[in-house]
CSV table of C-alpha atoms in Angstrom, one decimal:
chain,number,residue,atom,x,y,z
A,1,UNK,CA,116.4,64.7,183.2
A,2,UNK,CA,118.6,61.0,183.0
A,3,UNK,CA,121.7,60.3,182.3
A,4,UNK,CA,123.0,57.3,180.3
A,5,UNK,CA,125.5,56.0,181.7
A,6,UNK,CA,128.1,53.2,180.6
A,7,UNK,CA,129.4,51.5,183.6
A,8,UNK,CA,132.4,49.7,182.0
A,9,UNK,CA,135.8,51.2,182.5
A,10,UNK,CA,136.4,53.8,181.5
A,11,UNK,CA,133.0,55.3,182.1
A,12,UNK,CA,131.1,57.1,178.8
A,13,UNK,CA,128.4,59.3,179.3
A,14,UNK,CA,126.8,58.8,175.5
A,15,UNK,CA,124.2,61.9,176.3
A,16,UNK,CA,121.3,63.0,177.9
A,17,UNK,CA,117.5,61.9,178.3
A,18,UNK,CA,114.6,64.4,178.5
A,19,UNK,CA,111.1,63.7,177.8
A,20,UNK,CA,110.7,67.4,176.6
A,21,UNK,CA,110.5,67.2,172.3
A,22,UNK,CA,112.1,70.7,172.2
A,23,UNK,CA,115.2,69.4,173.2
A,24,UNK,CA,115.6,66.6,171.2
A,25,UNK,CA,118.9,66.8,169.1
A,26,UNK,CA,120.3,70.2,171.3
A,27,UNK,CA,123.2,70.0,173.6
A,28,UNK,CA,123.1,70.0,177.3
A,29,UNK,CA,126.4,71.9,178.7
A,30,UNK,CA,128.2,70.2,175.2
A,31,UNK,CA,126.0,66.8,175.9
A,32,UNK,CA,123.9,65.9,173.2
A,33,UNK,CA,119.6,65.4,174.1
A,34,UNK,CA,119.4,61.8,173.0
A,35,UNK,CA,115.7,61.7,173.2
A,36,UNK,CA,113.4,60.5,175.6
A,37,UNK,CA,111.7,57.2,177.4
A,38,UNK,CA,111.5,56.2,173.8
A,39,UNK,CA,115.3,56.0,172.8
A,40,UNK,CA,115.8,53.8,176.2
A,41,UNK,CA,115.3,50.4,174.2
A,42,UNK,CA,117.9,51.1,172.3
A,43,UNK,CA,120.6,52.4,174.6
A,44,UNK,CA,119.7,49.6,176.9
A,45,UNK,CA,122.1,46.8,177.6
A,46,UNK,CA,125.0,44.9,179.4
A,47,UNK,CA,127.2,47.4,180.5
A,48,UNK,CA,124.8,50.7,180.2
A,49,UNK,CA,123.2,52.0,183.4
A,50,UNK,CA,120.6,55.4,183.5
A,51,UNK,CA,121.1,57.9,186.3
A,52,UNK,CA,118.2,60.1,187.6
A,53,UNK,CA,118.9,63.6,187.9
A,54,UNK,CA,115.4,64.6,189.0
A,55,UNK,CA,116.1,67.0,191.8
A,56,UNK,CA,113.5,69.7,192.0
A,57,UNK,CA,110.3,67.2,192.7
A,58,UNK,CA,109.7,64.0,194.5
A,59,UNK,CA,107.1,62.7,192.4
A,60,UNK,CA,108.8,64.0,189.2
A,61,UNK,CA,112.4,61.4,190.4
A,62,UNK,CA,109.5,58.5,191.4
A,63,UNK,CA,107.8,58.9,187.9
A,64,UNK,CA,111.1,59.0,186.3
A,65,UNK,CA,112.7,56.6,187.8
A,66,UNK,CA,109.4,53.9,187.4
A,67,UNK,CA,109.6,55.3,183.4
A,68,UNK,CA,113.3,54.5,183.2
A,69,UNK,CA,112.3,50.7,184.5
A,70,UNK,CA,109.3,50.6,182.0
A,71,UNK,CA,111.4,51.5,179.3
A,72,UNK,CA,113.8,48.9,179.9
A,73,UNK,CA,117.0,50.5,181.6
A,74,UNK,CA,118.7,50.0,184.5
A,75,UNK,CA,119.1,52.3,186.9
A,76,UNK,CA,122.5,52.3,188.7
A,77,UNK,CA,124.1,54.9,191.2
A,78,UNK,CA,126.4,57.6,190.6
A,79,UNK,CA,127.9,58.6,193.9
A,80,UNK,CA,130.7,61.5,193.9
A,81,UNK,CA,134.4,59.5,195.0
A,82,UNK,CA,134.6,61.8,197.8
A,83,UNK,CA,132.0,60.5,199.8
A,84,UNK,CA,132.3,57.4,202.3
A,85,UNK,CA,129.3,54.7,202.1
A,86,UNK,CA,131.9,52.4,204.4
A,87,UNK,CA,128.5,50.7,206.5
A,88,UNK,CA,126.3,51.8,204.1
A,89,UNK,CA,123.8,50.0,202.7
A,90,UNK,CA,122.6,51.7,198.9
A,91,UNK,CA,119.3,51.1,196.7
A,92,UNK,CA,119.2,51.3,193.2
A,93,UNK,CA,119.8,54.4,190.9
A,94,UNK,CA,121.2,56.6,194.1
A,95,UNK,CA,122.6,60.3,193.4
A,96,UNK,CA,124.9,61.5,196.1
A,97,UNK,CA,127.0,64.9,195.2
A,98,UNK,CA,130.5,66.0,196.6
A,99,UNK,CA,130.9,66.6,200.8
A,100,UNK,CA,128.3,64.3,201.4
A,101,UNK,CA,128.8,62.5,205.0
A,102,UNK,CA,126.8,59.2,205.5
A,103,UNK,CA,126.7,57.7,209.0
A,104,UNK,CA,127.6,53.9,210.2
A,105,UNK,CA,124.5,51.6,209.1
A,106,UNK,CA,122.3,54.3,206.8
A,107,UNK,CA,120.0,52.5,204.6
A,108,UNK,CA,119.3,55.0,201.1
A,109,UNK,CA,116.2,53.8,198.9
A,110,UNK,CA,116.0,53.2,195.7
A,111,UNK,CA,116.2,56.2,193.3
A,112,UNK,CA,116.9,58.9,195.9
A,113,UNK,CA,119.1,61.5,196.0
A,114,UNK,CA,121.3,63.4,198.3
A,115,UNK,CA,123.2,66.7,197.7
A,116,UNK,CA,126.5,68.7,198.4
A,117,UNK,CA,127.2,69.0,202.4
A,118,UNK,CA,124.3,67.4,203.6
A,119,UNK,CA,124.6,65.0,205.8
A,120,UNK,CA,123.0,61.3,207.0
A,121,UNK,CA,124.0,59.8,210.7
A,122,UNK,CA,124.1,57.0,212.0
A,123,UNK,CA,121.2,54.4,211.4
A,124,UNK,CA,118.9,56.4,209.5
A,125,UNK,CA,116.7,54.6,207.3
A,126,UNK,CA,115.9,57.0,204.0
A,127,UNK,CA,112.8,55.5,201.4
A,128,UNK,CA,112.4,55.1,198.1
A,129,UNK,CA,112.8,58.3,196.0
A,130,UNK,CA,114.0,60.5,198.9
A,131,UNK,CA,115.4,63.8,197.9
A,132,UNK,CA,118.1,65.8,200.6
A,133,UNK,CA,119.0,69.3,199.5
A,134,UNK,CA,122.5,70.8,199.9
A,135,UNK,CA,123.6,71.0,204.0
A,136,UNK,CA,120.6,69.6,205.2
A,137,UNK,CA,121.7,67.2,208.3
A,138,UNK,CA,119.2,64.3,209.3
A,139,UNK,CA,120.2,63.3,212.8
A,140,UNK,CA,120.7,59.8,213.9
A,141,UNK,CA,118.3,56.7,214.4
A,142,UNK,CA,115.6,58.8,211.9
A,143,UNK,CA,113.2,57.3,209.6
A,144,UNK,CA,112.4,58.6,206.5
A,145,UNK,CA,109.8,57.8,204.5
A,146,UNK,CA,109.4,57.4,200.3
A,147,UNK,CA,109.2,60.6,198.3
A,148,UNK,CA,110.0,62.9,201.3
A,149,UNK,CA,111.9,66.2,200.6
A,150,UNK,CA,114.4,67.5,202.8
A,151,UNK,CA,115.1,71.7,201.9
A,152,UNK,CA,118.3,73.1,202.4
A,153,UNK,CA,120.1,73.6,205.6
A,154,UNK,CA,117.2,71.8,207.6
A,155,UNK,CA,117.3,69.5,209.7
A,156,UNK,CA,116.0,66.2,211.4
A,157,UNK,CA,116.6,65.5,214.8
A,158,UNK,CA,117.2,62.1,216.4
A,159,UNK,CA,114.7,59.4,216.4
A,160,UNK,CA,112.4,60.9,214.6
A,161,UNK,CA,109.9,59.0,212.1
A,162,UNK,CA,109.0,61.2,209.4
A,163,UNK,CA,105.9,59.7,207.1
A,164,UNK,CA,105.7,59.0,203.1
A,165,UNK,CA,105.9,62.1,200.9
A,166,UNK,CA,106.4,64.6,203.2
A,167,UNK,CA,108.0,68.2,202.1
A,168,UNK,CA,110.5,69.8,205.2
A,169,UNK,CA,111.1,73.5,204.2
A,170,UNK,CA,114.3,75.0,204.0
A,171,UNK,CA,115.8,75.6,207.4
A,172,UNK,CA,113.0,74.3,209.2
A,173,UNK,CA,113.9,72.2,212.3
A,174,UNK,CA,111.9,69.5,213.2
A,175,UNK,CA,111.9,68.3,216.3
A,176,UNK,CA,108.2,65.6,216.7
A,177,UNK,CA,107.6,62.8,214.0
A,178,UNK,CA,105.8,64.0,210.8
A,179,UNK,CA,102.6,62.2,209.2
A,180,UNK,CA,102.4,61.2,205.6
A,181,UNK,CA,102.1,64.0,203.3
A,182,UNK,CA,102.4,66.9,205.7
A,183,UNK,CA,104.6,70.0,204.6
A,184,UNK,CA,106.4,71.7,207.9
A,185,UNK,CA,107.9,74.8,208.3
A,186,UNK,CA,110.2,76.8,210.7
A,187,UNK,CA,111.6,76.1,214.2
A,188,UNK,CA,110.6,74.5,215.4
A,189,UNK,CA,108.8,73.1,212.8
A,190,UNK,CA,105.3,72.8,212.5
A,191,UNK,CA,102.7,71.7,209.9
A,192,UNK,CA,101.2,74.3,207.8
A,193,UNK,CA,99.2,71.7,205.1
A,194,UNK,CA,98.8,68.6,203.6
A,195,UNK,CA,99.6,67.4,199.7
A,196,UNK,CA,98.0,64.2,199.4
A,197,UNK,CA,97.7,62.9,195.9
């Protein structure tokens, strides 16, 4: 699901974007269903910027976010006033909800997405279409890679490298780096498979 949003002051949101037909032309908590990747060219323009709400899957925010591109939008970021990116260094088309704490020097990749009370420290590096659920804390000095998901309330801990499109589980604690495409569990964490593409 997308947003359309105008970035001139004040700030419109015109409606919502979902590729599901069904939804076309219904409202979205009172916000009309625009359309999909089709109605982009003509919402596209100076001034109009498209937000990625894709939270559930990794791949579903990549795919979404490369659509919104292909389609002709920009992708901009819509980051909650309450949270500091003093030292930080933002992608494009970044989602970051309310109580979010970002450390001095975090890098965030384009299209990812960080929610409520989780937090980033110091010198992390996050990829491309990264997704952190609510109070998950990534310690400092980590590297994370593109289209990894971080589950609620786990956590990273220093130094760690952890590889492209990797899936931590909720609460798990991981504590050794983490290949590409490994999903880990518990604590300490520990792999239990492997989703490669």
């Amino acid at each position: 699901m997308v947003h359309a949003l105008r970035a001139s002051s004040p700030i419109a949101f015109p409606g919502i974007l979902d590729n599901d037909q069904r939804k076309h032309g219904t409202l979205f908590f009172g916000m009309p269903v625009l359309g999909g990747y089709e109605v982009i060219p003509s919402l596209a323009g100076p001034g109009v910027g498209f937000v990625s709400l894709v939270t559930g899957s990794t791949r579903a925010r990549e795919e979404t976010g490369r659509g919104i591109e292909a389609a002709g939008g920009q992708l901009v970021n819509f980051i909650h006033p309450s949270v500091d990116t003093y030292m930080v260094t933002l992608g494009r088309g970044i989602y970051i909800q309310q109580g979010v704490h970002l450390g001095a020097q975090v890098d965030i990749g384009d299209n990812s997405s960080i929610h409520i009370g989780a937090v980033v420290n110091h010198e992390c590096r996050l990829g491309r279409s990264v997704f952190v659920a609510p109070a998950a804390c990534i310690a400092g000095c980590c590297e994370i890679g593109d289209g990894v998901f971080v589950g609620a309330n786990a956590t990273v801990l220093p130094r760690l490298k952890i590889g492209n499109w990797v899936t931590i589980g909720a609460g798990a604690v991981v504590t050794t780096n983490v290949p590409d495409y490994a999903v880990v569990v518990g604590s300490p964490a520990r792999i239990v498979k492997f989703n490669k593409p």
